[in-house]
């Protein structure tokens, strides 16, 4: 997958690039609208991460310019201005998603993963987790034919770990995802443990959950061989 | 006391004092006038008598007697003529008693001597003192009566004129100062008055309001700009640490330190986000066209916070009316408003406490009440809890922005908040949705 990062803050662009490269994306960078247009004229990208505040041109203008020739490309707007109108305007102009700065790189990758799943109809897929089957679209988890009832937050937590499988996620990253801006520093991080305990308790009735690992002092990860 | 009442009272009091002094002095004055008048009268009468004697001859009056006397029936006046042998001139005015017809009466008397045909006569003309006094008393009474009527008229005129004069002051207070919602409207029509002082006051207040508006604009701009500017460095730092954390080779100790740094960064991010939210609300960047049904939204908030209530084993009692539609609100902001208030109700509650959500209609208003059994807020703190970065000493968590956001959101959507709380007794926040919120 090819990604174009359009961001005038060099160090931020570098970090985004580093994170995406680890997830095996091929990245290019543009720091101005002009550079971005040069890049899109010559190459084709699966994703464009577009910062709205560019030094030479307005990001919204650039968004329209790019959309003219690239209807298939997924465009995610990144901006320090989280105004609701901007978000609506961006989505109206053909952006696929929107992230307000400061965003977590994990969240960015989750959004990209979600879009990929949707695009390639992967969200219909059933995923195996040990003896369990997760159906992401229906938000259900089964053991053989038995549906196990998880609370909304419990399912979100499991799904998020699965999205970033084989990668340890800290309690804070998990609570950030579950409660967003409303996450309470100490408190919700600890509460992740309670959720994990509940998930294990509910699943262990049917089969073992050794794929859900505790990483001491950090958090949790889902280990899959696939 | 109102200014115009004071002014009128002052005017009336001054008039009464001056009048009192006058009335006190009136008898002396009247006496003086009356006696002056009497003296003049007596002198005139002497001229008349002398003329008559000259015309008729002295013999006409004496008719052989050595003296002549005449008085009216009521003895108000008398005249006496007699021969006078001493050579001394006795001409004078005096007050003395005379016995007339067996009555001793006080008279004001003019005594004069005149000579006719080498014979000197003594003339006395007297006027009864009591009749002079009676005249003066009647005069005094009439004067006092007229003065009282005049005073009353003056007081009334003063009252109405002062009232009319001070009218612009009332309209300045009503139109400029009372019930002003901040920020003030930019331009207001100048006050129509011919009184320079009020025009000046009005202009000064308008100028002051503009200055306050200007300062407020600056502050809004600063908060907005500062928050935006802070977002980028925070973004960069956060990304850097996130990337560092993905390195599997990192020693556990370093990971913990990085996590700690992340936590602090999150706190910073939260503060900046909250400031940005407030500044966006104050810059009116949110629409107010959403319609929200109260109960499901409260349910949504409760679900979001359920785990925290469970942790403190709180009983959450939700007794809201079904299907109450709130119009002219912003969905996201209203959610945030409910969230912050319910979150506080949990956060500051005691273990095994209770949270009650109820609603009622009062005077056409829909009132949503969030009640907790927590630490409560002391009366003196009530005004301050909505201020930015302020929190009572009993509260150690939070950044002092939660309730400030609540206030901004409520003000923006014209929802009135009332607080009923005391230290140790729990708090009761009431959200008043006006009739305008209930009609589409």
XYZ file of C-alpha atoms in Angstrom:
666
model
C 0.000 0.000 0.000
C 1.318 3.423 -0.941
C 0.747 6.411 1.292
C 1.409 10.075 0.616
C 1.903 12.126 3.737
C 1.133 15.809 3.093
C 2.292 17.629 6.215
C 4.323 20.814 6.517
C 5.700 19.931 9.952
C 8.736 17.880 8.993
C 9.184 16.128 12.318
C 5.551 15.100 12.465
C 5.738 13.791 8.886
C 8.848 11.820 9.863
C 7.076 10.167 12.801
C 3.994 9.289 10.769
C 6.229 7.839 8.084
C 8.188 5.794 10.615
C 5.042 4.375 12.164
C 3.470 3.484 8.829
C 6.655 1.943 7.504
C 6.660 -0.419 10.470
C 3.203 -1.506 9.366
C 4.635 -2.120 5.882
C 3.180 0.866 4.097
C 5.281 2.517 1.399
C 5.456 6.187 2.221
C 6.166 9.401 0.314
C 6.188 12.852 1.850
C 5.134 16.266 0.616
C 5.495 19.436 2.677
C 3.613 21.866 0.463
C 0.504 21.746 -1.712
C 2.661 22.127 -4.789
C 4.856 19.156 -3.833
C 1.717 17.150 -3.094
C 0.304 17.872 -6.582
C 3.622 16.962 -8.193
C 3.544 13.641 -6.321
C -0.037 12.804 -7.173
C 0.495 13.712 -10.825
C 3.243 11.166 -11.197
C 2.331 8.426 -8.758
C -0.784 6.699 -7.610
C -1.529 6.301 -3.928
C -3.856 4.164 -1.874
C -3.887 6.678 0.954
C -3.278 10.388 1.200
C -2.924 11.876 4.663
C -3.674 15.532 4.138
C -2.887 18.313 6.561
C -5.327 21.193 6.130
C -2.942 23.923 7.236
C -0.349 24.070 4.458
C 1.962 27.034 3.900
C 1.234 27.681 0.208
C -2.365 26.645 -0.449
C -5.496 25.916 1.485
C -5.861 22.213 2.260
C -9.482 22.186 1.148
C -8.486 23.458 -2.274
C -5.829 20.762 -2.511
C -8.388 18.156 -1.473
C -10.614 19.140 -4.407
C -7.687 19.219 -6.827
C -6.576 15.728 -5.858
C -10.125 14.355 -5.919
C -10.517 15.462 -9.567
C -8.079 12.828 -10.796
C -8.020 10.323 -7.975
C -11.442 9.046 -7.110
C -10.246 5.755 -5.666
C -7.608 7.136 -3.325
C -8.527 7.201 0.355
C -7.977 10.694 1.717
C -7.733 11.254 5.470
C -7.623 14.855 6.639
C -5.309 15.768 9.488
C -5.772 19.092 11.122
C -5.125 21.121 14.214
C -8.459 22.783 13.679
C -11.058 20.363 14.904
C -13.983 22.615 14.067
C -17.131 20.751 13.289
C -17.784 22.812 10.162
C -14.307 21.997 8.842
C -14.923 18.332 9.393
C -18.235 18.424 7.569
C -16.774 20.569 4.800
C -13.862 18.165 4.345
C -16.100 15.115 4.226
C -18.438 16.887 1.791
C -15.491 17.648 -0.462
C -14.640 13.985 -0.696
C -12.386 13.200 2.233
C -12.913 9.698 3.608
C -12.054 10.363 7.204
C -10.892 13.044 9.535
C -8.407 13.140 12.423
C -7.930 16.109 14.695
C -4.455 16.877 15.968
C -3.054 15.752 18.247
C -4.014 12.238 17.213
C -2.370 9.021 18.219
C -0.507 7.121 15.501
C -2.240 3.994 16.685
C -5.592 5.631 16.075
C -4.465 6.711 12.610
C -3.466 3.159 11.777
C -6.737 1.834 13.189
C -8.687 4.152 10.932
C -6.603 3.116 7.958
C -7.093 -0.554 8.828
C -10.824 -0.039 9.162
C -10.950 1.649 5.756
C -8.926 -1.154 4.194
C -11.267 -3.725 5.708
C -14.233 -1.876 4.323
C -12.683 -1.319 0.938
C -11.696 -4.920 0.420
C -14.894 -6.195 2.016
C -12.819 -7.722 4.769
C -15.177 -6.623 7.478
C -17.488 -9.438 6.548
C -14.721 -11.787 7.415
C -14.803 -14.120 10.337
C -11.563 -14.164 12.259
C -10.307 -17.065 14.301
C -9.030 -16.450 17.798
C -7.973 -19.786 19.241
C -11.182 -21.746 19.495
C -13.335 -18.629 19.027
C -14.685 -16.885 15.961
C -15.092 -13.140 15.794
C -17.498 -11.585 13.344
C -16.369 -7.974 13.186
C -19.308 -6.559 11.249
C -21.959 -8.129 13.466
C -19.881 -7.465 16.565
C -20.305 -11.023 17.814
C -17.992 -13.691 19.161
C -18.832 -17.387 18.960
C -17.542 -20.622 20.385
C -18.705 -23.213 17.916
C -22.389 -22.282 17.686
C -22.673 -20.558 21.031
C -22.701 -16.778 21.020
C -20.856 -15.247 23.943
C -22.273 -12.009 25.166
C -19.721 -9.234 25.653
C -20.490 -5.670 26.644
C -19.953 -2.974 24.032
C -16.705 -1.812 25.620
C -15.452 -5.374 26.031
C -16.021 -6.090 22.371
C -14.366 -2.816 21.329
C -11.350 -3.666 23.439
C -10.991 -7.134 21.964
C -11.527 -5.832 18.453
C -8.885 -3.137 18.890
C -6.326 -5.628 20.174
C -7.150 -7.853 17.228
C -6.758 -4.972 14.775
C -3.232 -4.467 16.119
C -2.554 -8.136 16.667
C 0.910 -9.245 17.754
C 1.643 -5.790 19.013
C 1.590 -4.946 22.719
C -0.822 -2.120 23.503
C -0.514 -0.186 26.722
C -3.441 0.305 29.068
C -3.397 3.982 28.224
C -3.561 3.372 24.478
C -6.479 1.036 25.054
C -8.348 3.424 27.342
C -7.683 6.234 24.869
C -9.413 4.211 22.217
C -12.329 3.173 24.413
C -13.106 6.519 25.997
C -11.434 8.959 23.612
C -11.008 12.469 24.915
C -13.125 11.644 27.924
C -10.643 9.059 29.177
C -9.578 9.731 32.721
C -5.804 9.362 33.164
C -5.185 6.901 35.963
C -8.590 5.574 36.395
C -9.565 4.180 33.008
C -6.115 2.707 32.431
C -6.663 0.550 35.488
C -10.137 -0.203 34.363
C -8.769 -1.908 31.247
C -7.609 -4.705 33.594
C -11.162 -5.147 34.828
C -12.432 -5.424 31.253
C -9.753 -7.951 30.307
C -10.522 -9.979 33.418
C -14.207 -10.026 32.464
C -13.456 -11.012 28.869
C -11.227 -13.860 30.038
C -13.821 -15.009 32.551
C -16.572 -15.092 29.938
C -14.450 -16.883 27.340
C -12.664 -19.298 29.664
C -15.956 -21.049 30.309
C -15.641 -22.512 26.785
C -11.949 -22.682 25.976
C -8.619 -21.284 27.035
C -7.608 -17.749 26.042
C -3.837 -18.008 25.976
C -3.820 -15.904 22.792
C -4.760 -12.907 24.951
C -1.447 -12.165 26.615
C -0.617 -9.886 29.488
C 2.577 -7.910 28.894
C 3.908 -7.219 32.364
C 4.073 -3.574 33.281
C 2.738 -2.468 29.905
C -0.555 -3.902 28.825
C -1.922 -6.610 26.573
C -1.570 -8.140 23.155
C -3.349 -10.666 20.999
C -0.956 -13.216 19.608
C -1.936 -14.966 16.405
C 0.165 -17.119 14.207
C -1.617 -16.125 11.067
C -34.180 55.546 48.976
C -34.507 56.609 45.381
C -32.672 59.657 44.167
C -35.747 61.569 43.071
C -37.464 60.903 46.407
C -34.386 62.240 48.163
C -34.248 65.325 45.986
C -37.948 66.036 46.499
C -37.707 65.466 50.232
C -34.770 67.834 50.382
C -36.632 70.530 48.484
C -39.753 70.151 50.628
C -37.720 70.142 53.857
C -35.881 73.318 52.863
C -39.164 75.010 51.993
C -40.693 73.965 55.311
C -37.695 75.265 57.294
C -37.741 78.618 55.507
C -41.499 78.767 55.892
C -41.259 77.880 59.597
C -38.815 80.688 60.182
C -41.169 83.042 58.387
C -44.232 81.876 60.337
C -42.280 82.182 63.585
C -41.394 85.752 62.756
C -44.838 86.521 61.340
C -46.544 87.874 64.576
C -43.714 90.378 65.161
C -43.768 91.380 61.583
C -47.513 91.717 61.480
C -47.487 93.626 64.757
C -44.988 95.989 63.287
C -46.928 96.473 60.101
C -50.205 96.888 61.988
C -48.796 99.400 64.432
C -47.084 101.329 61.630
C -50.358 101.302 59.804
C -52.227 102.487 62.918
C -49.777 105.318 63.491
C -50.213 106.441 59.906
C -53.950 106.149 60.281
C -53.963 108.213 63.454
C -51.898 110.940 61.793
C -54.368 111.058 58.915
C -57.266 111.258 61.353
C -55.584 114.173 63.187
C -55.425 116.058 59.883
C -59.116 115.399 59.306
C -60.021 116.581 62.833
C -57.923 119.731 62.474
C -59.562 120.471 59.130
C -62.977 119.980 60.604
C -62.147 122.316 63.532
C -60.836 124.897 61.121
C -64.018 124.671 59.093
C -66.526 124.552 61.901
C -64.696 126.645 64.528
C -63.636 125.308 67.831
C -66.664 126.651 69.538
C -68.828 124.219 67.547
C -67.265 121.354 69.438
C -66.874 122.821 72.901
C -70.341 124.328 73.036
C -69.334 126.193 76.151
C -67.680 123.188 77.821
C -64.004 123.034 78.620
C -63.660 119.635 76.853
C -65.085 117.597 73.992
C -65.096 113.790 73.646
C -66.464 111.434 71.036
C -66.302 107.633 70.629
C -68.025 105.042 68.552
C -70.474 102.618 70.040
C -67.987 99.770 70.316
C -65.373 102.163 71.703
C -62.968 101.178 68.945
C -61.907 104.739 68.550
C -62.226 107.935 70.540
C -61.401 111.617 70.136
C -60.966 114.105 72.979
C -60.328 117.843 72.894
C -59.542 120.001 75.881
C -57.921 123.302 76.667
C -54.319 123.093 77.416
C -52.553 125.569 79.596
C -49.021 124.294 79.937
C -46.705 125.660 77.350
C -44.872 122.352 76.697
C -45.375 120.614 73.323
C -46.858 117.202 74.071
C -47.061 115.853 70.563
C -46.347 112.077 70.706
C -47.685 108.555 70.079
C -48.211 106.269 73.020
C -50.020 103.186 74.174
C -52.018 103.845 77.300
C -55.192 102.939 79.172
C -58.223 105.220 79.073
C -61.447 104.903 81.003
C -64.345 105.427 78.674
C -67.834 105.081 79.939
C -66.637 103.057 82.882
C -64.542 100.632 80.685
C -60.772 100.577 80.995
C -59.487 99.995 77.487
C -55.977 99.886 76.011
C -55.582 102.392 73.213
C -52.949 103.423 70.801
C -53.092 107.166 71.211
C -51.925 110.127 69.195
C -51.503 113.173 71.371
C -51.102 116.572 69.798
C -51.428 120.219 70.764
C -52.590 122.986 68.514
C -53.279 126.674 68.976
C -56.326 128.514 67.707
C -56.866 132.241 68.492
C -54.003 132.296 71.008
C -55.589 129.437 72.853
C -53.850 126.066 73.059
C -55.808 122.851 72.910
C -54.833 119.212 73.540
C -56.087 116.646 71.026
C -56.105 112.879 71.659
C -57.112 110.331 69.029
C -57.144 106.705 70.206
C -57.562 103.386 68.469
C -58.351 100.238 70.427
C -55.317 97.900 70.665
C -57.379 94.661 70.541
C -58.945 95.621 67.264
C -55.460 96.262 65.843
C -54.342 92.800 67.083
C -57.412 91.070 65.702
C -56.681 92.513 62.353
C -53.099 91.310 62.502
C -54.123 87.768 63.572
C -56.573 87.510 60.704
C -53.866 88.637 58.358
C -51.452 86.087 59.794
C -53.925 83.243 59.361
C -54.617 84.138 55.771
C -50.898 84.362 55.039
C -50.149 80.962 56.605
C -53.006 79.351 54.684
C -51.787 80.725 51.382
C -48.239 79.649 52.185
C -49.264 76.053 52.989
C -51.121 75.753 49.691
C -48.122 77.207 47.870
C -45.768 74.764 49.594
C -47.900 71.808 48.602
C -48.040 72.962 45.008
C -44.279 73.475 44.997
C -43.623 70.012 46.460
C -45.796 68.401 43.805
C -44.135 70.343 41.025
C -40.721 69.403 42.422
C -41.702 65.736 42.626
C -42.906 65.548 39.052
C -40.121 67.601 37.607
C -37.388 65.675 39.434
C -38.961 62.467 38.311
C -39.032 63.656 34.738
C -35.465 64.940 35.023
C -34.135 61.640 36.341
C -35.944 59.459 33.808
C -32.844 59.047 31.581
C -30.934 57.621 34.552
C -33.526 54.898 34.907
C -33.371 54.097 31.217
C -29.554 53.968 31.322
C -29.739 51.428 34.120
C -32.492 49.432 32.425
C -31.161 49.447 28.885
C -27.429 49.466 29.454
C -26.705 47.746 32.718
C -29.405 45.358 33.902
C -29.805 41.951 32.267
C -26.913 42.479 29.903
C -25.663 39.233 28.493
C -22.012 39.154 27.662
C -20.625 39.979 25.125
C -22.524 43.239 24.737
C -24.085 44.193 21.414
C -21.710 46.334 19.403
C -23.689 49.471 18.814
C -26.683 50.740 20.671
C -28.717 53.875 19.914
C -27.520 56.796 22.045
C -29.741 57.957 24.868
C -32.187 60.739 23.973
C -31.930 63.416 26.659
C -31.133 67.090 26.857
C -29.289 66.614 30.150
C -25.585 66.742 29.405
C -24.607 64.682 32.479
C -26.761 61.741 31.481
C -25.560 61.861 27.898
C -22.022 61.828 29.217
C -22.742 58.900 31.538
C -24.403 56.999 28.717
C -21.497 57.574 26.361
C -18.997 56.569 29.025
C -20.839 53.326 29.728
C -21.046 52.537 26.017
C -17.335 53.153 25.649
C -16.576 50.997 28.646
C -18.687 48.186 27.228
C -16.860 48.395 23.941
C -13.559 48.205 25.754
C -14.703 45.158 27.684
C -15.900 43.585 24.434
C -12.576 44.313 22.844
C -10.653 42.773 25.748
C -12.911 39.733 25.607
C -12.352 39.390 21.847
C -8.602 39.524 22.445
C -8.801 36.868 25.096
C -10.912 34.627 22.874
C -8.481 35.100 20.021
C -5.540 34.364 22.266
C -7.072 31.194 23.702
C -7.952 29.989 20.237
C -4.555 30.786 18.723
C -2.568 29.487 21.663
C -4.501 26.224 21.665
C -3.989 25.746 17.933
C -0.323 26.530 18.190
C 0.100 24.074 21.042
C -1.558 21.238 19.143
C 1.237 20.782 16.611
C 4.123 20.370 19.091
C 1.963 18.093 21.211
C 1.216 16.040 18.077
C 4.888 15.716 17.276
C 5.887 14.741 20.819
C 3.081 12.235 21.086
C 4.010 10.605 17.759
C 7.666 10.438 18.710
C 6.957 8.686 21.992
C 4.448 6.359 20.335
C 7.042 5.332 17.792
C 9.647 4.812 20.489
C 7.239 2.565 22.384
C 6.908 0.213 19.409
C 10.587 -0.717 19.656
C 10.588 -4.286 21.091
C 14.210 -3.891 22.237
C 13.296 -1.115 24.668
C 14.096 -1.968 28.319
C 11.020 -2.234 30.573
C 12.169 0.692 32.728
C 12.336 3.010 29.734
C 8.927 1.847 28.560
C 7.454 2.777 31.922
C 9.067 6.210 31.821
C 7.814 6.796 28.300
C 4.326 5.717 29.368
C 4.527 8.210 32.179
C 5.560 10.950 29.768
C 2.656 9.975 27.535
C 0.320 10.323 30.465
C 1.546 13.839 31.191
C 1.228 14.661 27.518
C -2.320 13.404 27.567
C -3.060 15.701 30.442
C -1.637 18.615 28.503
C -3.639 17.588 25.478
C -6.780 17.430 27.557
C -6.284 20.925 28.939
C -5.591 22.355 25.488
C -8.574 20.504 24.066
C -10.825 21.827 26.794
C -9.627 25.398 26.218
C -10.117 24.946 22.508
C -13.632 23.641 23.092
C -14.496 26.629 25.254
C -13.032 29.054 22.738
C -14.965 27.382 19.918
C -18.160 27.657 21.894
C -17.434 31.290 22.655
C -16.710 31.914 18.980
C -20.106 30.397 18.201
C -18.701 27.676 15.976
C -21.373 25.169 16.844
C -24.825 25.016 15.335
C -27.878 25.056 17.561
C -30.331 23.309 15.262
C -30.295 19.792 16.647
C -33.217 18.131 18.318
C -32.350 15.702 21.062
C -34.527 13.376 23.091
C -33.346 13.754 26.654
C -33.757 10.258 28.020
C -31.844 8.198 25.421
C -28.979 10.672 25.506
C -28.740 10.478 29.298
C -28.845 6.673 28.975
C -25.975 6.856 26.505
C -23.931 8.947 28.932
C -24.723 6.571 31.786
C -23.604 3.601 29.714
C -20.366 5.371 28.912
C -19.745 5.974 32.613
C -21.272 2.774 33.992
C -17.946 1.191 34.908
C -17.037 4.147 37.092
C -20.345 4.105 38.909
C -19.953 0.332 39.392
C -16.493 0.756 40.835
C -17.888 3.000 43.572
C -20.958 0.738 43.844
C -23.220 3.711 43.277
C -26.935 3.293 42.802
C -27.925 5.199 39.681
C -31.593 5.999 39.603
C -32.903 7.348 36.331
C -36.489 8.577 36.472
C -36.746 10.668 33.308
C -39.903 11.262 31.323
C -40.032 9.437 27.993
C -39.817 11.299 24.726
C -39.000 14.810 25.920
C -37.699 16.592 22.827
C -35.183 19.375 23.286
C -34.925 21.688 20.299
C -32.372 24.313 19.283
C -29.447 22.544 20.903
C -26.203 21.042 19.673
C -26.106 17.290 20.073
C -22.365 16.999 20.766
C -22.321 19.878 23.203
C -25.385 18.635 25.059
C -23.804 15.214 25.368
C -20.667 16.813 26.764
C -22.773 18.838 29.203
C -24.589 15.774 30.534
C -21.351 13.810 30.533
C -19.448 16.337 32.620
C -22.224 16.753 35.161
C -22.847 13.020 35.578
C -19.116 12.344 35.622
C -18.730 14.836 38.464
C -21.671 13.270 40.271
C -19.769 9.963 40.148
C -16.316 11.349 40.770
C -17.214 13.320 43.876
C -19.628 10.762 45.254
C -18.982 8.568 48.270
C -18.746 4.775 47.933
C -22.206 3.131 47.988
C -23.725 6.537 47.262
C -26.570 7.396 44.960
C -27.122 9.408 41.822
C -30.641 10.451 40.952
C -31.654 11.786 37.563
C -35.113 13.237 37.514
C -37.109 15.803 35.581
C -40.186 17.942 35.977
C -42.015 20.829 34.355
C -42.024 24.129 36.235
C -43.717 27.248 34.833
C -43.437 26.014 31.269
C -39.777 25.069 31.749
C -38.375 21.572 31.544
C -36.045 21.042 34.481
C -33.578 18.165 34.452
C -32.055 17.461 37.829
C -28.809 15.593 38.514
C -28.450 14.842 42.188
C -25.621 13.095 44.023
C -24.756 12.100 47.569
C -21.191 13.317 47.263
C -18.945 15.740 49.072
C -21.063 18.735 48.070
C -19.975 22.284 47.473
C -19.899 24.956 50.164
C -22.170 27.904 49.633
C -19.333 30.465 49.174
C -17.908 28.303 46.365
C -21.124 28.193 44.346
C -20.276 31.254 42.291
C -16.697 30.204 41.647
C -17.009 26.572 40.638
C -17.775 27.511 37.040
C -14.632 29.624 36.733
C -11.724 28.251 34.773
C -8.994 26.444 36.710
C -10.768 26.906 40.011
C -11.702 23.979 42.170
C -12.568 23.672 45.788
C -9.882 22.396 48.137
C -11.835 19.211 48.684
C -11.479 18.343 44.996
C -8.105 17.043 44.091
C -8.822 15.540 40.703
C -9.625 17.287 37.470
C -8.189 20.424 35.982
C -10.862 22.848 36.948
C -12.217 23.017 33.402
C -15.046 20.496 33.536
C -17.599 22.826 35.086
C -16.277 25.751 33.111
C -17.128 23.789 29.968
C -20.532 23.006 31.446
C -21.147 26.716 31.956
C -19.980 27.677 28.455
C -22.138 25.007 26.858
C -25.173 25.909 28.947
C -24.799 29.638 28.245
C -24.330 29.003 24.545
C -27.500 26.957 24.309
C -29.340 29.297 26.695
C -29.825 26.593 29.283
C -29.944 27.973 32.799
C -28.066 26.054 35.497
C -28.935 26.257 39.135
C -26.997 24.640 41.933
C -28.302 23.513 45.249
C -25.596 22.115 47.470
C -23.874 22.216 50.791
C -20.618 20.720 51.993
C -21.124 17.076 52.941
C -24.727 17.019 51.782
C -24.279 16.258 48.088
C -25.025 18.464 45.114
C -28.040 19.036 42.967
C -27.489 20.544 39.542
C -30.600 21.643 37.717
C -30.714 22.347 34.004
C -33.586 24.615 33.031
C -34.719 24.255 29.430
C -36.956 27.172 28.547
C -40.171 27.069 26.561
C -38.077 27.943 23.475
C -36.272 24.612 23.829
C -39.528 22.717 23.959
C -41.001 24.172 20.761
C -39.547 23.203 17.361
